XYZ file of N, CA and C in Angstrom:
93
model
N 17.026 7.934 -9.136
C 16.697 6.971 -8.079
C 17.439 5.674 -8.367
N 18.052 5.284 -7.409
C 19.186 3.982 -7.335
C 18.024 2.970 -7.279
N 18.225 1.872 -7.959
C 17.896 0.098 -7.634
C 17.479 0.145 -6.204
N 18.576 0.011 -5.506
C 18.719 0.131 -4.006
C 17.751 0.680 -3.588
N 17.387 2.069 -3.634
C 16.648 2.978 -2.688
C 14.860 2.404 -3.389
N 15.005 2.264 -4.878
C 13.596 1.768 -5.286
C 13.163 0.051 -4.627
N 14.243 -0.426 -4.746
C 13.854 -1.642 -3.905
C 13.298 -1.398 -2.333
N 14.237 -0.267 -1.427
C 14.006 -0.584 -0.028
C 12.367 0.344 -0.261
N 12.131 1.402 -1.026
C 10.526 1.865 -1.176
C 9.656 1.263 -1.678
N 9.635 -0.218 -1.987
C 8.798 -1.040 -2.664
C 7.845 -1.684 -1.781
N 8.293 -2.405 -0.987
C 8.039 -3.003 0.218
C 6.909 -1.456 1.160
N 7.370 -0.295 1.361
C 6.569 0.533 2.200
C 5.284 0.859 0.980
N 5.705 1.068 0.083
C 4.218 1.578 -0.939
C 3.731 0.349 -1.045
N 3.778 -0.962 -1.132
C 3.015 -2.132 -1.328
C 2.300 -1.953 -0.262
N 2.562 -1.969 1.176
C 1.976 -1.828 2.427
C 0.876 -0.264 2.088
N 1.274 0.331 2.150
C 0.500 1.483 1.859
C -0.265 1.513 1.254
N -0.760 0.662 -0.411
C -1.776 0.822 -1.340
C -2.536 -0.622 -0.665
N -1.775 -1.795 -0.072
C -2.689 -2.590 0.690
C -3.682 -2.245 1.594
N -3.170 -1.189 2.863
C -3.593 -1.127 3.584
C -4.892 -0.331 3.534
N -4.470 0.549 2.366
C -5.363 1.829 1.456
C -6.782 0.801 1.100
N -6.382 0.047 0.127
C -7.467 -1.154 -0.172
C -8.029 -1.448 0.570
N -7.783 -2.387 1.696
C -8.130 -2.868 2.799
C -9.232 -2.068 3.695
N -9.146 -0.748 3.845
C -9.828 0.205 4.110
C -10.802 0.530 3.306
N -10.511 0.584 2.491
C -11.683 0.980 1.426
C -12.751 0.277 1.117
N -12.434 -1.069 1.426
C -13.301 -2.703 1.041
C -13.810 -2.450 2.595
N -12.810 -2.359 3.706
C -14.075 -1.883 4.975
C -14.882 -1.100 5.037
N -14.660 -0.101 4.564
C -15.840 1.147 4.480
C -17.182 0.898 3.525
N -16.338 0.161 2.337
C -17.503 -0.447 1.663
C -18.494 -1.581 2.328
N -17.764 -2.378 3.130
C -19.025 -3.549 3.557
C -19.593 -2.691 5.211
N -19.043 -2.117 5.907
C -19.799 -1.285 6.472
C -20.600 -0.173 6.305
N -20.678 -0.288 5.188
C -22.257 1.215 4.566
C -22.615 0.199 3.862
């Protein structure tokens, strides 16, 4: 895996384990 290609997938998995979180902390304060 190139610099390059790990840099441009950094940015989509940050979004992804955020959004993952984000969800999870909702589900938690809604139950």
């Amino acid at each position: 895996m190139s610099l390059r290609t790990s840099l441009k997938a950094l940015p989509t998995m940050l979004r992804i384990g955020f959004s993952e979180a984000v969800a999870y902390r909702a589900e938690m304060i809604i139950w």
